[in-house]
Amino acid sequence: MMIERGKILIADDEADIRELLGDFLEGEGYECLLASDAFEAMDIFKAHPDIDLVMSDIRMPGKTGLDLLGEIKDLDNDVMVIMISAVKDIESAITAMSKGAYDYVAKPFKLTEVGLIAKKAIEKRKLVLENKEYQKRLEKMVAERTMELKNALYKLDQTYIFTLRALVIALDTRDEETQGHSLRVVRFTLKLAEILGIRDEKLLKVIEYGSLLHDIGKIGIPDAILKKPGKLTALEWDVMKTHPSVGYKILHQIEFLEEASQIVLSHHEKMDGSGYPLGLTGDSIPLGSRIFAVADTVDAMTCERPYRGALTFEDASNELLRYSGIQFDKQVVEAFHSVPLEFWKQERKIMDQKFFDNDTDYIL
């Protein structure tokens, strides 16, 4: 028994021709379906979605082969269509090919010629379908690999976050005077960034990490200086002022913290160049550091210290205005004052409660 090589729909209003073609092609191993006009052909086509090839006469009553071609291509553009034309109607056959027909044969034709064209058409159809199936498998494989990569990156991010949490908690535990400061200043800094219209997720992460780890360099400062209750000597102050550089050295070798390390290095710079350690001025100070400077000052002033009580947010507001353009970026100061002070007071209460509850999940 001959293996079926494909399914062919033959549409021709001349019974002798469609039956001749049907008998010949069935003898070549194809399954053939016959239609006497374009209307019947369309009904058969819709009922048999596995048709590989349509052979249609161009001139048929009621609806032409060109009309049938258009309807078939609308339903399934991958189906091959061969037009059958009279010698005098070659122009229409060429038009059909420009509209998507695979080829045409002219009457009178040789059956061997028709068989060869049909064979090539179905081979092309199968190749197109195989390529589409391969593309689907490839897209599925890419989607699966992409998801695996996303999951791996998520797990890596979680590892980074746990590491950062541990660093911050260790630092806060060592410096009791400023416990919770790093976490509060992150929230203030990100709120200011939001008010300033920063939407770039990568930049926001850099600002977040830099703000969170701004004092990581204090790990390298001796306890005798870090925890000294009185005023530091000039020499001790010089040592204390090394903590931005120490923090930078710790972080800049870690790839995902390299950009954040620039904020750590420059978080004590001032707009007029009087800051440290580099004496940067104006826009040469990273944007994240300029935003952080305002957030850091607000939190530091409104926190209680052993040597003074907590100042009010009104006091902090006045300090920002007094040193706007000197110590602080004017645009960031304006962003701070663009919302009511009650907003910042409420943010502070939220963070104090989380810290009191030991809710470390809110870190990052």
Short mmCIF file of C-alpha atoms in Angstrom, two decimals:
data_model
loop_
_atom_site.label_atom_id
_atom_site.label_comp_id
_atom_site.label_asym_id
_atom_site.label_seq_id
_atom_site.Cartn_x
_atom_site.Cartn_y
_atom_site.Cartn_z
CA MET A 1 0.00 0.00 0.00
CA MET A 2 1.38 3.41 -1.03
CA ILE A 3 1.98 5.89 1.78
CA GLU A 4 -0.17 9.01 1.42
CA ARG A 5 2.04 11.92 0.36
CA GLY A 6 -0.34 14.77 1.11
CA LYS A 7 -3.89 16.06 0.67
CA ILE A 8 -4.87 18.00 -2.45
CA LEU A 9 -8.08 19.93 -3.16
CA ILE A 10 -8.88 20.24 -6.89
CA ALA A 11 -11.39 22.92 -7.96
CA ASP A 12 -12.48 23.05 -11.60
CA ASP A 13 -15.89 23.50 -13.18
CA GLU A 14 -14.90 21.06 -15.97
CA ALA A 15 -15.61 17.58 -14.61
CA ASP A 16 -13.26 15.83 -17.06
CA ILE A 17 -10.28 17.91 -15.98
CA ARG A 18 -10.80 17.67 -12.20
CA GLU A 19 -11.41 13.92 -12.42
CA LEU A 20 -8.38 13.44 -14.68
CA LEU A 21 -6.19 15.34 -12.24
CA GLY A 22 -7.73 13.52 -9.27
CA ASP A 23 -7.17 10.07 -10.71
CA PHE A 24 -3.59 10.85 -11.72
CA LEU A 25 -2.59 12.42 -8.40
CA GLU A 26 -4.24 9.65 -6.38
CA GLY A 27 -2.17 7.24 -8.44
CA GLU A 28 0.90 9.21 -7.31
CA GLY A 29 -0.03 8.63 -3.70
CA TYR A 30 -1.96 11.80 -2.82
CA GLU A 31 -5.42 12.00 -1.26
CA CYS A 32 -7.60 14.15 -3.51
CA LEU A 33 -10.80 16.10 -2.80
CA LEU A 34 -12.80 17.42 -5.76
CA ALA A 35 -14.93 20.59 -6.07
CA SER A 36 -16.97 21.81 -9.05
CA ASP A 37 -16.69 25.52 -8.18
CA ALA A 38 -15.06 27.97 -5.75
CA PHE A 39 -18.01 27.87 -3.33
CA GLU A 40 -17.83 24.09 -2.92
CA ALA A 41 -14.05 24.29 -2.76
CA MET A 42 -14.23 26.76 0.12
CA ASP A 43 -16.64 24.53 2.06
CA ILE A 44 -14.33 21.54 1.61
CA PHE A 45 -11.27 23.59 2.58
CA LYS A 46 -12.89 24.72 5.84
CA ALA A 47 -13.87 21.13 6.65
CA HIS A 48 -10.34 19.80 6.01
CA PRO A 49 -7.72 22.00 7.74
CA ASP A 50 -5.01 19.46 6.85
CA ILE A 51 -5.17 20.23 3.10
CA ASP A 52 -1.63 20.78 1.79
CA LEU A 53 -2.32 21.97 -1.73
CA VAL A 54 -5.16 23.58 -3.64
CA MET A 55 -5.27 23.35 -7.44
CA SER A 56 -7.84 25.74 -8.85
CA ASP A 57 -8.99 26.79 -12.28
CA ILE A 58 -8.89 30.57 -12.66
CA ARG A 59 -12.10 30.89 -14.70
CA MET A 60 -15.07 29.42 -12.83
CA PRO A 61 -18.70 30.62 -12.72
CA GLY A 62 -19.89 32.70 -9.75
CA LYS A 63 -16.55 33.05 -8.01
CA THR A 64 -13.18 32.99 -9.74
CA GLY A 65 -10.08 31.09 -8.79
CA LEU A 66 -8.46 34.42 -7.84
CA ASP A 67 -11.27 35.02 -5.34
CA LEU A 68 -10.77 31.52 -3.95
CA LEU A 69 -7.01 32.13 -3.67
CA GLY A 70 -7.58 35.25 -1.55
CA GLU A 71 -10.02 33.51 0.79
CA ILE A 72 -7.72 30.53 1.27
CA LYS A 73 -4.69 32.71 2.02
CA ASP A 74 -6.73 34.65 4.55
CA LEU A 75 -7.48 31.42 6.40
CA ASP A 76 -4.09 29.71 6.05
CA ASN A 77 -1.23 31.49 4.36
CA ASP A 78 0.92 28.35 4.44
CA VAL A 79 -1.32 26.33 2.11
CA MET A 80 0.18 26.02 -1.37
CA VAL A 81 -2.07 27.07 -4.28
CA ILE A 82 -1.49 26.20 -7.94
CA MET A 83 -3.61 27.98 -10.52
CA ILE A 84 -4.83 26.28 -13.68
CA SER A 85 -5.22 28.64 -16.64
CA ALA A 86 -5.86 28.62 -20.32
CA VAL A 87 -2.94 29.63 -22.51
CA LYS A 88 -4.72 32.91 -23.31
CA ASP A 89 -5.14 33.65 -19.59
CA ILE A 90 -1.47 33.57 -18.58
CA GLU A 91 -1.66 37.18 -17.40
CA SER A 92 -4.24 36.21 -14.75
CA ALA A 93 -2.03 33.33 -13.66
CA ILE A 94 0.89 35.70 -13.15
CA THR A 95 -1.40 38.03 -11.18
CA ALA A 96 -2.36 35.05 -9.01
CA MET A 97 1.30 34.34 -8.25
CA SER A 98 1.78 37.95 -7.16
CA LYS A 99 -1.08 37.38 -4.69
CA GLY A 100 0.49 34.32 -3.14
CA ALA A 101 -0.03 31.39 -5.53
CA TYR A 102 2.87 28.95 -5.61
CA ASP A 103 2.78 28.35 -9.39
CA TYR A 104 0.47 27.83 -12.35
CA VAL A 105 -0.05 25.28 -15.11
CA ALA A 106 -1.54 26.13 -18.50
CA LYS A 107 -4.06 24.04 -20.41
CA PRO A 108 -3.43 21.78 -22.15
CA PHE A 109 -0.93 20.37 -19.65
CA LYS A 110 1.11 17.22 -19.23
CA LEU A 111 0.16 15.17 -16.21
CA THR A 112 3.82 14.47 -15.43
CA GLU A 113 4.41 18.24 -15.33
CA VAL A 114 1.46 18.69 -12.94
CA GLY A 115 2.78 15.86 -10.76
CA LEU A 116 6.22 17.46 -10.53
CA ILE A 117 4.84 20.92 -9.59
CA ALA A 118 2.48 19.38 -7.02
CA LYS A 119 5.36 17.42 -5.50
CA LYS A 120 7.53 20.55 -5.16
CA ALA A 121 4.62 22.58 -3.75
CA ILE A 122 3.86 20.05 -1.03
CA GLU A 123 7.55 19.65 -0.20
CA LYS A 124 7.76 23.41 0.26
CA ARG A 125 4.64 23.37 2.42
CA LYS A 126 6.11 20.67 4.65
CA LEU A 127 9.38 22.58 4.92
CA VAL A 128 7.53 25.76 5.92
CA LEU A 129 5.56 23.86 8.56
CA GLU A 130 8.70 22.13 9.87
CA ASN A 131 10.44 25.51 10.13
CA LYS A 132 7.46 26.97 12.00
CA GLU A 133 7.40 24.01 14.37
CA TYR A 134 11.13 24.38 14.92
CA GLN A 135 10.63 28.10 15.58
CA LYS A 136 7.91 27.30 18.13
CA ARG A 137 10.16 24.78 19.88
CA LEU A 138 13.01 27.28 19.83
CA GLU A 139 10.81 30.05 21.24
CA LYS A 140 9.56 27.69 23.93
CA MET A 141 13.10 26.68 24.79
CA VAL A 142 14.21 30.34 24.90
CA ALA A 143 11.22 31.20 27.11
CA GLU A 144 12.08 28.32 29.47
CA ARG A 145 15.76 29.30 29.58
CA THR A 146 14.79 32.94 30.14
CA MET A 147 12.58 31.94 33.05
CA GLU A 148 15.37 29.78 34.48
CA LEU A 149 17.76 32.73 34.17
CA LYS A 150 15.25 35.08 35.81
CA ASN A 151 14.83 32.63 38.68
CA ALA A 152 18.60 32.29 39.04
CA LEU A 153 19.02 36.07 39.03
CA TYR A 154 16.22 36.42 41.57
CA LYS A 155 17.96 33.94 43.87
CA LEU A 156 21.22 35.80 43.36
CA ASP A 157 19.50 39.09 44.19
CA GLN A 158 18.10 37.53 47.34
CA THR A 159 21.60 36.44 48.33
CA TYR A 160 22.83 40.00 47.76
CA ILE A 161 19.97 41.40 49.82
CA PHE A 162 20.62 39.05 52.74
CA THR A 163 24.30 40.04 52.60
CA LEU A 164 23.43 43.73 52.67
CA ARG A 165 21.00 43.21 55.52
CA ALA A 166 23.71 41.48 57.52
CA LEU A 167 26.19 44.30 56.84
CA VAL A 168 23.74 47.01 57.86
CA ILE A 169 22.61 45.19 61.00
CA ALA A 170 26.25 44.58 61.97
CA LEU A 171 27.05 48.26 61.52
CA ASP A 172 24.01 49.41 63.49
CA THR A 173 24.84 47.01 66.29
CA ARG A 174 28.37 48.41 66.51
CA ASP A 175 27.33 52.07 66.54
CA GLU A 176 24.49 52.27 69.05
CA GLU A 177 24.23 56.03 68.70
CA THR A 178 22.98 55.79 65.13
CA GLN A 179 21.03 52.54 65.21
CA GLY A 180 18.39 52.51 62.47
CA HIS A 181 19.85 55.60 60.79
CA SER A 182 20.95 53.77 57.62
CA LEU A 183 17.51 52.27 57.16
CA ARG A 184 15.62 55.52 57.76
CA VAL A 185 17.85 57.49 55.44
CA VAL A 186 17.24 54.96 52.64
CA ARG A 187 13.51 55.61 52.87
CA PHE A 188 13.97 59.40 52.92
CA THR A 189 16.41 59.24 49.99
CA LEU A 190 14.14 57.08 47.83
CA LYS A 191 11.14 59.30 48.60
CA LEU A 192 13.14 62.34 47.50
CA ALA A 193 14.22 60.51 44.33
CA GLU A 194 10.57 59.72 43.62
CA ILE A 195 9.59 63.39 44.11
CA LEU A 196 12.41 64.39 41.75
CA GLY A 197 10.87 62.16 39.06
CA ILE A 198 13.56 59.49 38.96
CA ARG A 199 12.01 56.35 37.46
CA ASP A 200 15.07 54.46 36.20
CA GLU A 201 15.01 51.23 38.22
CA LYS A 202 18.75 50.66 37.89
CA LEU A 203 19.56 54.17 39.16
CA LEU A 204 17.09 53.79 42.02
CA LYS A 205 18.80 50.54 43.06
CA VAL A 206 22.19 52.28 42.97
CA ILE A 207 20.82 55.10 45.16
CA GLU A 208 19.19 52.57 47.50
CA TYR A 209 22.34 50.49 47.96
CA GLY A 210 24.59 53.55 48.27
CA SER A 211 22.33 55.14 50.88
CA LEU A 212 21.97 51.94 52.84
CA LEU A 213 25.73 51.30 52.96
CA HIS A 214 26.94 54.91 53.17
CA ASP A 215 28.63 54.39 56.54
CA ILE A 216 29.96 50.88 55.91
CA GLY A 217 33.47 52.34 56.02
CA LYS A 218 33.02 52.96 59.76
CA ILE A 219 33.77 49.26 60.17
CA GLY A 220 37.38 50.34 59.70
CA ILE A 221 37.23 53.09 62.34
CA PRO A 222 38.55 52.12 65.81
CA ASP A 223 35.93 51.90 68.58
CA ALA A 224 37.92 54.41 70.62
CA ILE A 225 37.10 57.02 67.99
CA LEU A 226 33.73 55.77 66.77
CA LYS A 227 32.25 55.49 70.26
CA LYS A 228 34.07 58.39 71.91
CA PRO A 229 31.44 60.35 73.89
CA GLY A 230 33.29 63.65 73.77
CA LYS A 231 34.63 65.87 71.01
CA LEU A 232 37.17 64.30 68.63
CA THR A 233 40.68 65.67 68.40
CA ALA A 234 41.95 66.96 65.06
CA LEU A 235 43.87 63.72 64.53
CA GLU A 236 40.85 61.59 65.48
CA TRP A 237 38.67 63.63 63.14
CA ASP A 238 41.12 63.00 60.30
CA VAL A 239 40.75 59.26 60.96
CA MET A 240 36.96 59.54 61.07
CA LYS A 241 36.96 61.34 57.72
CA THR A 242 38.57 58.30 56.09
CA HIS A 243 35.37 56.23 56.40
CA PRO A 244 34.00 57.22 52.93
CA SER A 245 37.24 56.05 51.29
CA VAL A 246 37.30 52.88 53.39
CA GLY A 247 33.70 52.14 52.43
CA TYR A 248 34.51 52.74 48.77
CA LYS A 249 37.43 50.30 48.92
CA ILE A 250 35.18 47.67 50.50
CA LEU A 251 32.37 47.98 47.94
CA HIS A 252 33.80 49.00 44.57
CA GLN A 253 35.32 45.55 43.97
CA ILE A 254 31.85 43.96 44.29
CA GLU A 255 30.35 44.16 40.80
CA PHE A 256 26.74 44.87 41.72
CA LEU A 257 27.83 47.53 44.24
CA GLU A 258 30.45 49.27 42.09
CA GLU A 259 28.18 52.19 41.15
CA ALA A 260 26.77 52.42 44.67
CA SER A 261 30.33 52.70 45.98
CA GLN A 262 30.57 56.11 44.27
CA ILE A 263 27.75 57.36 46.52
CA VAL A 264 29.51 55.92 49.55
CA LEU A 265 32.72 57.72 48.55
CA SER A 266 31.04 61.09 48.00
CA HIS A 267 28.27 61.16 50.61
CA HIS A 268 30.08 63.87 52.64
CA GLU A 269 30.83 66.15 49.69
CA LYS A 270 29.25 69.62 49.62
CA MET A 271 28.05 71.75 46.72
CA ASP A 272 30.63 74.50 47.42
CA GLY A 273 33.55 72.06 47.51
CA SER A 274 34.13 72.20 51.26
CA GLY A 275 33.24 68.54 51.81
CA TYR A 276 35.48 65.47 51.94
CA PRO A 277 37.32 63.36 50.88
CA LEU A 278 37.66 64.74 47.32
CA GLY A 279 36.36 68.30 47.64
CA LEU A 280 33.91 67.83 44.75
CA THR A 281 31.62 70.68 43.71
CA GLY A 282 28.17 71.03 42.13
CA ASP A 283 27.16 68.45 39.54
CA SER A 284 30.49 66.64 39.83
CA ILE A 285 28.97 65.14 42.99
CA PRO A 286 26.88 62.09 41.99
CA LEU A 287 23.14 62.78 41.95
CA GLY A 288 22.53 59.98 44.45
CA SER A 289 24.95 61.61 46.88
CA ARG A 290 23.27 65.01 46.51
CA ILE A 291 19.89 63.47 47.28
CA PHE A 292 21.33 61.47 50.15
CA ALA A 293 22.92 64.57 51.74
CA VAL A 294 19.49 66.13 52.29
CA ALA A 295 17.95 62.90 53.61
CA ASP A 296 20.94 62.28 55.89
CA THR A 297 20.81 65.76 57.40
CA VAL A 298 17.06 65.57 58.05
CA ASP A 299 17.38 62.23 59.81
CA ALA A 300 20.50 63.19 61.80
CA MET A 301 18.96 66.44 63.05
CA THR A 302 15.66 64.87 64.07
CA CYS A 303 17.30 62.01 65.98
CA GLU A 304 18.15 62.17 69.66
CA ARG A 305 21.86 62.11 70.54
CA PRO A 306 23.57 61.63 73.92
CA TYR A 307 24.80 65.21 73.76
CA ARG A 308 21.49 66.80 72.60
CA GLY A 309 17.82 66.13 72.17
CA ALA A 310 16.15 65.54 68.82
CA LEU A 311 15.51 68.69 66.82
CA THR A 312 12.21 69.27 65.04
CA PHE A 313 11.51 68.79 61.35
CA GLU A 314 10.95 72.54 61.24
CA ASP A 315 14.54 73.00 62.47
CA ALA A 316 15.79 70.61 59.82
CA SER A 317 13.76 72.44 57.16
CA ASN A 318 15.33 75.77 58.14
CA GLU A 319 18.81 74.22 58.06
CA LEU A 320 18.26 72.97 54.51
CA LEU A 321 17.08 76.41 53.37
CA ARG A 322 20.01 78.13 55.09
CA TYR A 323 22.60 75.97 53.31
CA SER A 324 20.79 75.45 50.01
CA GLY A 325 23.30 75.85 47.18
CA ILE A 326 26.19 75.83 49.68
CA GLN A 327 26.05 72.40 51.27
CA PHE A 328 22.94 71.07 49.55
CA ASP A 329 21.67 70.87 45.98
CA LYS A 330 18.97 73.55 45.56
CA GLN A 331 16.80 71.25 43.43
CA VAL A 332 16.81 68.52 46.09
CA VAL A 333 16.01 71.05 48.83
CA GLU A 334 13.09 72.27 46.74
CA ALA A 335 11.91 68.66 46.33
CA PHE A 336 11.98 68.20 50.11
CA HIS A 337 9.86 71.32 50.62
CA SER A 338 7.44 70.44 47.80
CA VAL A 339 5.51 68.20 50.24
CA PRO A 340 4.25 69.13 53.73
CA LEU A 341 6.59 68.48 56.68
CA GLU A 342 3.85 66.22 58.06
CA PHE A 343 4.65 63.81 55.23
CA TRP A 344 8.25 63.42 56.41
CA LYS A 345 7.17 63.14 60.04
CA GLN A 346 4.84 60.27 59.08
CA GLU A 347 7.59 58.52 57.12
CA ARG A 348 9.80 58.76 60.19
CA LYS A 349 7.12 57.23 62.42
CA ILE A 350 6.69 54.31 60.02
CA MET A 351 10.42 53.54 60.04
CA ASP A 352 10.76 53.95 63.82
CA GLN A 353 7.91 51.46 64.35
CA LYS A 354 9.44 48.92 61.97
CA PHE A 355 12.81 49.24 63.66
CA PHE A 356 11.16 48.90 67.08
CA ASP A 357 9.37 45.75 65.87
CA ASN A 358 12.71 44.36 64.59
CA ASP A 359 11.10 44.03 61.13
CA THR A 360 14.24 43.37 59.07
CA ASP A 361 12.20 42.40 56.00
CA TYR A 362 11.72 46.07 55.22
CA ILE A 363 15.44 46.45 54.51
CA LEU A 364 15.54 46.76 50.69
#
